[in-house]
mmCIF file with all atom_site columns, C-alpha atoms in Angstrom:
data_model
loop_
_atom_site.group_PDB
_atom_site.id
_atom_site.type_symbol
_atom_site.label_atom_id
_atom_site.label_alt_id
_atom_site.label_comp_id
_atom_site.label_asym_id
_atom_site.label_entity_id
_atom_site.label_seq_id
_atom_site.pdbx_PDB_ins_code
_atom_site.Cartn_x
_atom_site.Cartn_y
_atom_site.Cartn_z
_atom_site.occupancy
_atom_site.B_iso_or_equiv
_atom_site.pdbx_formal_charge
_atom_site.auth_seq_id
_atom_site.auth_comp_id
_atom_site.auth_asym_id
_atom_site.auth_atom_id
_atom_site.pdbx_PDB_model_num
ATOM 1   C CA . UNK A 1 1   ? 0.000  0.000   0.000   1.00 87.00 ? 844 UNK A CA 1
ATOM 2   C CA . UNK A 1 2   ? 2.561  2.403   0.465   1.00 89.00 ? 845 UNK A CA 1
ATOM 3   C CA . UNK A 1 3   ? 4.318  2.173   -2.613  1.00 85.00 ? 846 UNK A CA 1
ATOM 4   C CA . UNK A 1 4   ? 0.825  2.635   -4.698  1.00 80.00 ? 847 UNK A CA 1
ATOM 5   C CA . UNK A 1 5   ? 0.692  5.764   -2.506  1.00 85.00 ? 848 UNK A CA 1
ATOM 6   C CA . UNK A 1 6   ? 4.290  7.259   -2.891  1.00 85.00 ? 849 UNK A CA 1
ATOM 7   C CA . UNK A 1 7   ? 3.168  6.320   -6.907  1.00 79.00 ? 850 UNK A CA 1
ATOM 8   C CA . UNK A 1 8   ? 0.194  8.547   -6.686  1.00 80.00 ? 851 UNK A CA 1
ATOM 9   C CA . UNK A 1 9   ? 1.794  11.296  -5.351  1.00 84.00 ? 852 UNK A CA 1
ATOM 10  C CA . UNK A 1 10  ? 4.422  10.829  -7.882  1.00 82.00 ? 853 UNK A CA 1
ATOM 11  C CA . UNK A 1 11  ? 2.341  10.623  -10.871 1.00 80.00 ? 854 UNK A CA 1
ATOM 12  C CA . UNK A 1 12  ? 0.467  13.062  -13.373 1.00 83.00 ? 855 UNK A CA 1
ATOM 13  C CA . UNK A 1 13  ? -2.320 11.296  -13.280 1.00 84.00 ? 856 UNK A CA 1
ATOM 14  C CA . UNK A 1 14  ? -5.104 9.567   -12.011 1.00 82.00 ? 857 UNK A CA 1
ATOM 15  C CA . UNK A 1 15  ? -3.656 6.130   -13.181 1.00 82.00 ? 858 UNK A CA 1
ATOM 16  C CA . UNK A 1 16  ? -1.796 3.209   -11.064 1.00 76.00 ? 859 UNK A CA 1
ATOM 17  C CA . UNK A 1 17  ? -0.458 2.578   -14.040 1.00 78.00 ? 860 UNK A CA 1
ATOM 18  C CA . UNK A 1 18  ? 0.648  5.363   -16.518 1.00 82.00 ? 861 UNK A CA 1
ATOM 19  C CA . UNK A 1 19  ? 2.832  6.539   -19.045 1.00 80.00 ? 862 UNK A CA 1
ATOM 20  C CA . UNK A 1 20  ? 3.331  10.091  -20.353 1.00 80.00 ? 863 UNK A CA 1
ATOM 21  C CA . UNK A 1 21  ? 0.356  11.061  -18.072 1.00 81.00 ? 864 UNK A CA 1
ATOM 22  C CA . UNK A 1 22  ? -2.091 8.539   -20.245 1.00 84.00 ? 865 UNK A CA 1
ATOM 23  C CA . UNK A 1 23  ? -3.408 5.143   -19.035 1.00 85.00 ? 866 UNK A CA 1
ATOM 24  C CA . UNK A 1 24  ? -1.841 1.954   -20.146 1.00 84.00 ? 867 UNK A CA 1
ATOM 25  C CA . UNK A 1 25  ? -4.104 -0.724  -21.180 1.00 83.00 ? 868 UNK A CA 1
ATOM 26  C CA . UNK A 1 26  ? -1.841 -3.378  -21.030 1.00 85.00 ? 869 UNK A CA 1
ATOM 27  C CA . UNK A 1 27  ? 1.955  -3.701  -20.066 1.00 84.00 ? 870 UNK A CA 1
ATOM 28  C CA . UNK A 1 28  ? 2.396  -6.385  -23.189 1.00 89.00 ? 871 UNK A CA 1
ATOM 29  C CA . UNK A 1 29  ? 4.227  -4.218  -25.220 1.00 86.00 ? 872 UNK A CA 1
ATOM 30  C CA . UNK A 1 30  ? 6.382  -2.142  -23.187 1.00 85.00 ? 873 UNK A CA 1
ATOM 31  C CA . UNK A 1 31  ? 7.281  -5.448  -21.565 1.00 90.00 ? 874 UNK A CA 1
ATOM 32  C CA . UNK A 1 32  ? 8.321  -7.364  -24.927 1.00 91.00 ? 875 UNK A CA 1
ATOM 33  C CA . UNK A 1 33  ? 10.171 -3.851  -25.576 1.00 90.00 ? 876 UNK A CA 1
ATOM 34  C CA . UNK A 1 34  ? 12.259 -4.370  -22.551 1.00 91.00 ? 877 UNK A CA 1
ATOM 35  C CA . UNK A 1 35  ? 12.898 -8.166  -23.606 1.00 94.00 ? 878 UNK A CA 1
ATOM 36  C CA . UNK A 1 36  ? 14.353 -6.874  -26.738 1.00 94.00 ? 879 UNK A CA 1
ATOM 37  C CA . UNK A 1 37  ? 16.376 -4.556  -25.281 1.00 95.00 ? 880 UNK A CA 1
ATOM 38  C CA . UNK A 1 38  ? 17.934 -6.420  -22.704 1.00 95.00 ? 881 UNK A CA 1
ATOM 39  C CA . UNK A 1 39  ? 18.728 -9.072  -25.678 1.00 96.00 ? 882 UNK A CA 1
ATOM 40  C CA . UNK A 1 40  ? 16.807 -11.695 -24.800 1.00 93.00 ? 883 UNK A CA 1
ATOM 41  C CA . UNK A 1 41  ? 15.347 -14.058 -27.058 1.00 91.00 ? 884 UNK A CA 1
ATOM 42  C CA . UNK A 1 42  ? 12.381 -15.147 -25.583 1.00 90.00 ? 885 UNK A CA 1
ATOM 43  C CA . UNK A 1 43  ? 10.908 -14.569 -22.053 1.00 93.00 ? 886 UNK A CA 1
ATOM 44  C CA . UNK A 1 44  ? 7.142  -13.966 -21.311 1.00 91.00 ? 887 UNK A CA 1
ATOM 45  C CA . UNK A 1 45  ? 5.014  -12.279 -18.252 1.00 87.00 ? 888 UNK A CA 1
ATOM 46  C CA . UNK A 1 46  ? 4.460  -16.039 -17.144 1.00 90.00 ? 889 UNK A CA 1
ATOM 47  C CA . UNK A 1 47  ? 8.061  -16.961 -16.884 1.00 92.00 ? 890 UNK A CA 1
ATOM 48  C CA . UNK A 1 48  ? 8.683  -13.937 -14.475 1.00 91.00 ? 891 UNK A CA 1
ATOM 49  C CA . UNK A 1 49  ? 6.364  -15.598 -12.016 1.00 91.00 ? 892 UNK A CA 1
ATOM 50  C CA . UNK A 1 50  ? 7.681  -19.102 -13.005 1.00 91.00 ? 893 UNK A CA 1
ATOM 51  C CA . UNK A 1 51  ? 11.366 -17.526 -11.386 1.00 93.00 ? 894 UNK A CA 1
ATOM 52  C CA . UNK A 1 52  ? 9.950  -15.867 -8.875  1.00 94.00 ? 895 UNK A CA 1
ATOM 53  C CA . UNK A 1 53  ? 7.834  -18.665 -7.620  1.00 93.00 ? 896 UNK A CA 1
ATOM 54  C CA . UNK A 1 54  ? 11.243 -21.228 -7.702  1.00 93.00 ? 897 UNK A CA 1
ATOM 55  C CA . UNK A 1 55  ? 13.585 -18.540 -6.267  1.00 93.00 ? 898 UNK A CA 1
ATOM 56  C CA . UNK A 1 56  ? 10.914 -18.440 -2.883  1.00 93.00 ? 899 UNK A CA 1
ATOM 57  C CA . UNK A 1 57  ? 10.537 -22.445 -2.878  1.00 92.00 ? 900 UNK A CA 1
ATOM 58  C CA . UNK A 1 58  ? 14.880 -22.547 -2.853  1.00 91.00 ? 901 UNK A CA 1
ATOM 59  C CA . UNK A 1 59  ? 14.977 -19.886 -0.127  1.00 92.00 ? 902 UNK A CA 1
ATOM 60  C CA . UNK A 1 60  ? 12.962 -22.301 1.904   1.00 90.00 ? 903 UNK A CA 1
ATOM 61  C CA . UNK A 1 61  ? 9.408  -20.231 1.797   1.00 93.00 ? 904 UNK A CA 1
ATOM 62  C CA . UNK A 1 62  ? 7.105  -22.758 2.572   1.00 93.00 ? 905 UNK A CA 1
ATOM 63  C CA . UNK A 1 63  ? 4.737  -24.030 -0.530  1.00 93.00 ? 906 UNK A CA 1
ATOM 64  C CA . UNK A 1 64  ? 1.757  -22.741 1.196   1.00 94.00 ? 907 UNK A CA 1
ATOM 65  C CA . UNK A 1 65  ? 2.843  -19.110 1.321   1.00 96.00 ? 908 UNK A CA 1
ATOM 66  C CA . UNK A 1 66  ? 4.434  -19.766 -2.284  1.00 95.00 ? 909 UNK A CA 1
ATOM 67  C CA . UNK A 1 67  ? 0.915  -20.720 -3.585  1.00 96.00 ? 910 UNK A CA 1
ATOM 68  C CA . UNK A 1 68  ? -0.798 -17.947 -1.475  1.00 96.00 ? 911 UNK A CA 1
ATOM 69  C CA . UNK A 1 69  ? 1.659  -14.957 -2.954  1.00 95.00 ? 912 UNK A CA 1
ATOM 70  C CA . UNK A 1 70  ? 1.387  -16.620 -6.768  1.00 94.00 ? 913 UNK A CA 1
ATOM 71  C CA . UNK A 1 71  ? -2.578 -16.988 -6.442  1.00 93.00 ? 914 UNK A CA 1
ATOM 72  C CA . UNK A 1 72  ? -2.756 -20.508 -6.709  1.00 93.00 ? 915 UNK A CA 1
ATOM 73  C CA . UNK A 1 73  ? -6.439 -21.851 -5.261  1.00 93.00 ? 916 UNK A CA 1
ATOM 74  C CA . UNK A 1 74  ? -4.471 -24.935 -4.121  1.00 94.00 ? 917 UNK A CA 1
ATOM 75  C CA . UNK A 1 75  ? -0.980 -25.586 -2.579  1.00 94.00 ? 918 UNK A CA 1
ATOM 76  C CA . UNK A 1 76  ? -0.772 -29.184 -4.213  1.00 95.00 ? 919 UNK A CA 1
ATOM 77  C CA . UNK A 1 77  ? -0.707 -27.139 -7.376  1.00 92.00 ? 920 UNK A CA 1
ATOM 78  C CA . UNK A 1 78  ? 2.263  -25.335 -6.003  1.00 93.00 ? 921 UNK A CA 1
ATOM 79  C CA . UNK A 1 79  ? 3.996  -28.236 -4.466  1.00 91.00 ? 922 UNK A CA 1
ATOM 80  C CA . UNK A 1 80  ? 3.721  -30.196 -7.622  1.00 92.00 ? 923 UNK A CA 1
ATOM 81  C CA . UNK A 1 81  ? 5.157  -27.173 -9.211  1.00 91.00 ? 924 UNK A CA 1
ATOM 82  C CA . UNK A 1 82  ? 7.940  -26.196 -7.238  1.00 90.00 ? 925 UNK A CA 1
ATOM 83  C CA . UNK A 1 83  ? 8.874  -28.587 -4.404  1.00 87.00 ? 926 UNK A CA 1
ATOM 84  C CA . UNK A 1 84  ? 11.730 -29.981 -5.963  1.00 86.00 ? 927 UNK A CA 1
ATOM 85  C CA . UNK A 1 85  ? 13.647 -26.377 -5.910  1.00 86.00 ? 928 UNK A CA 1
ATOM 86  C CA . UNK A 1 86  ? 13.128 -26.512 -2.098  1.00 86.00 ? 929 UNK A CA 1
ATOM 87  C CA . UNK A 1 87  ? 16.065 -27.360 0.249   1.00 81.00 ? 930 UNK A CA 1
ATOM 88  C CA . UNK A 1 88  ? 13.958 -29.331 2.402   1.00 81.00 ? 931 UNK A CA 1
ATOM 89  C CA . UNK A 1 89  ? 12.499 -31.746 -0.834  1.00 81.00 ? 932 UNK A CA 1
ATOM 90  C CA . UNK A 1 90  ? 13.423 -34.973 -0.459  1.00 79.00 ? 933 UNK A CA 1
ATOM 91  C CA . UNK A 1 91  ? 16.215 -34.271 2.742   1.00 81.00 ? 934 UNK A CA 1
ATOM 92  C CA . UNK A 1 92  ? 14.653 -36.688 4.730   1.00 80.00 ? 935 UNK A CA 1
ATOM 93  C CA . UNK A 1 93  ? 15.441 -39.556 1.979   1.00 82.00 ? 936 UNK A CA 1
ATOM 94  C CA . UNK A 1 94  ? 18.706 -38.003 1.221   1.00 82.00 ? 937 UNK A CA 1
ATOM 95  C CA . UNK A 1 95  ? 19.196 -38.428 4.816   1.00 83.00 ? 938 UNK A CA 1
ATOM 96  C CA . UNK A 1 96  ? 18.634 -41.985 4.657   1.00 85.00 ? 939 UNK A CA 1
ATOM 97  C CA . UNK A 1 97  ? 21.519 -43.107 2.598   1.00 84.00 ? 940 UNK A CA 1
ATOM 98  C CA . UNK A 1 98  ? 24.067 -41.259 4.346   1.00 81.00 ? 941 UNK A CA 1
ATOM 99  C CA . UNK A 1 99  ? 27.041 -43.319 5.230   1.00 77.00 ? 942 UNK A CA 1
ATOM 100 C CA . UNK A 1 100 ? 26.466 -44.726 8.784   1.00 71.00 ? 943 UNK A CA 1
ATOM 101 C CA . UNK A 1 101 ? 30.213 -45.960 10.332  1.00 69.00 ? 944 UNK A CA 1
ATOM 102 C CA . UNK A 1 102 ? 30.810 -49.489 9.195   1.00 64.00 ? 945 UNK A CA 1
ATOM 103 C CA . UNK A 1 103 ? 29.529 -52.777 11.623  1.00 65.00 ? 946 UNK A CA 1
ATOM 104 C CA . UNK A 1 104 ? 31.972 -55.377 12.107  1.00 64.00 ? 947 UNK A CA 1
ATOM 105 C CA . UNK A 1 105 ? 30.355 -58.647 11.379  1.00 63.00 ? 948 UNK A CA 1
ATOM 106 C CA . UNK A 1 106 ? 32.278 -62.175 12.691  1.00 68.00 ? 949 UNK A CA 1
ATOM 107 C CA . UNK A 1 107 ? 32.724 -64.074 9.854   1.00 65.00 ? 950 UNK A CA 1
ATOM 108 C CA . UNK A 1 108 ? 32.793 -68.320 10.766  1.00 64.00 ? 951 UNK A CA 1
ATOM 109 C CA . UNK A 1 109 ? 33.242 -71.099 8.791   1.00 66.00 ? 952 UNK A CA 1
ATOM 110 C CA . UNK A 1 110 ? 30.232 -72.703 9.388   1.00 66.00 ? 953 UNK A CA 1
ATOM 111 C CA . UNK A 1 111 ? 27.521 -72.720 6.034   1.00 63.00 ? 954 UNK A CA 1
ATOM 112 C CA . UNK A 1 112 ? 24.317 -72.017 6.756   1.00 61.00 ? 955 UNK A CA 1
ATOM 113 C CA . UNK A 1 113 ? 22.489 -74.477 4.116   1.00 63.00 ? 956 UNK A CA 1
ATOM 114 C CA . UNK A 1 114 ? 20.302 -72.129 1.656   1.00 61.00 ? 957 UNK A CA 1
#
């Protein structure tokens, strides 16, 4: 809220969102400008949210607040998503096959019939 109000005092006009004092319709084009510029070949609105949403799940935000910020109705949406570019995905069976100090087991002669 307070940056939408240092905007308005900042602005010419009425608009959140404006440009040369006139309302924009739609940020489409001045964002595929900005794609060109920067020299990339191909990067969309979407994508943006796709990085943002996998640079919060590998700082360890949990899902649920991932799926709340992106909008997503449903966290298994989110987890399904973006759970494997959390630290904590799959740690617990990572865990499991760390090496444990080696047992000493008595070998005898004696066969053991199959």
């Amino acid at each position: 809220m307070a940056a939408l109000q240092t905007a308005k005092l900042s602005g010419v006009s009425d608009y959140v969102i404006e440009w040369g004092g006139r309302k924009v319709g739609s940020i489409k084009t001045g964002f595929n400008a900005a794609v060109k510029r920067a020299g990339i070949a191909h990067c969309t609105r979407h994508d943006l949210r796709r990085t943002a949403g996998r640079f919060m799940a590998e700082a360890g935000v949990p899902i649920e607040e991932i799926a709340e910020y992106l909008g997503h109705s449903n966290p298994d949406i989110t987890r399904a998503t973006y759970a494997r570019f959390s630290p904590q995905h799959l740690r617990k069976a990572a865990g499991a096959l760390e090496i444990r100090p080696v047992v000493s087991v008595r070998q005898t002669k004696e066969h053991t019939p199959l």
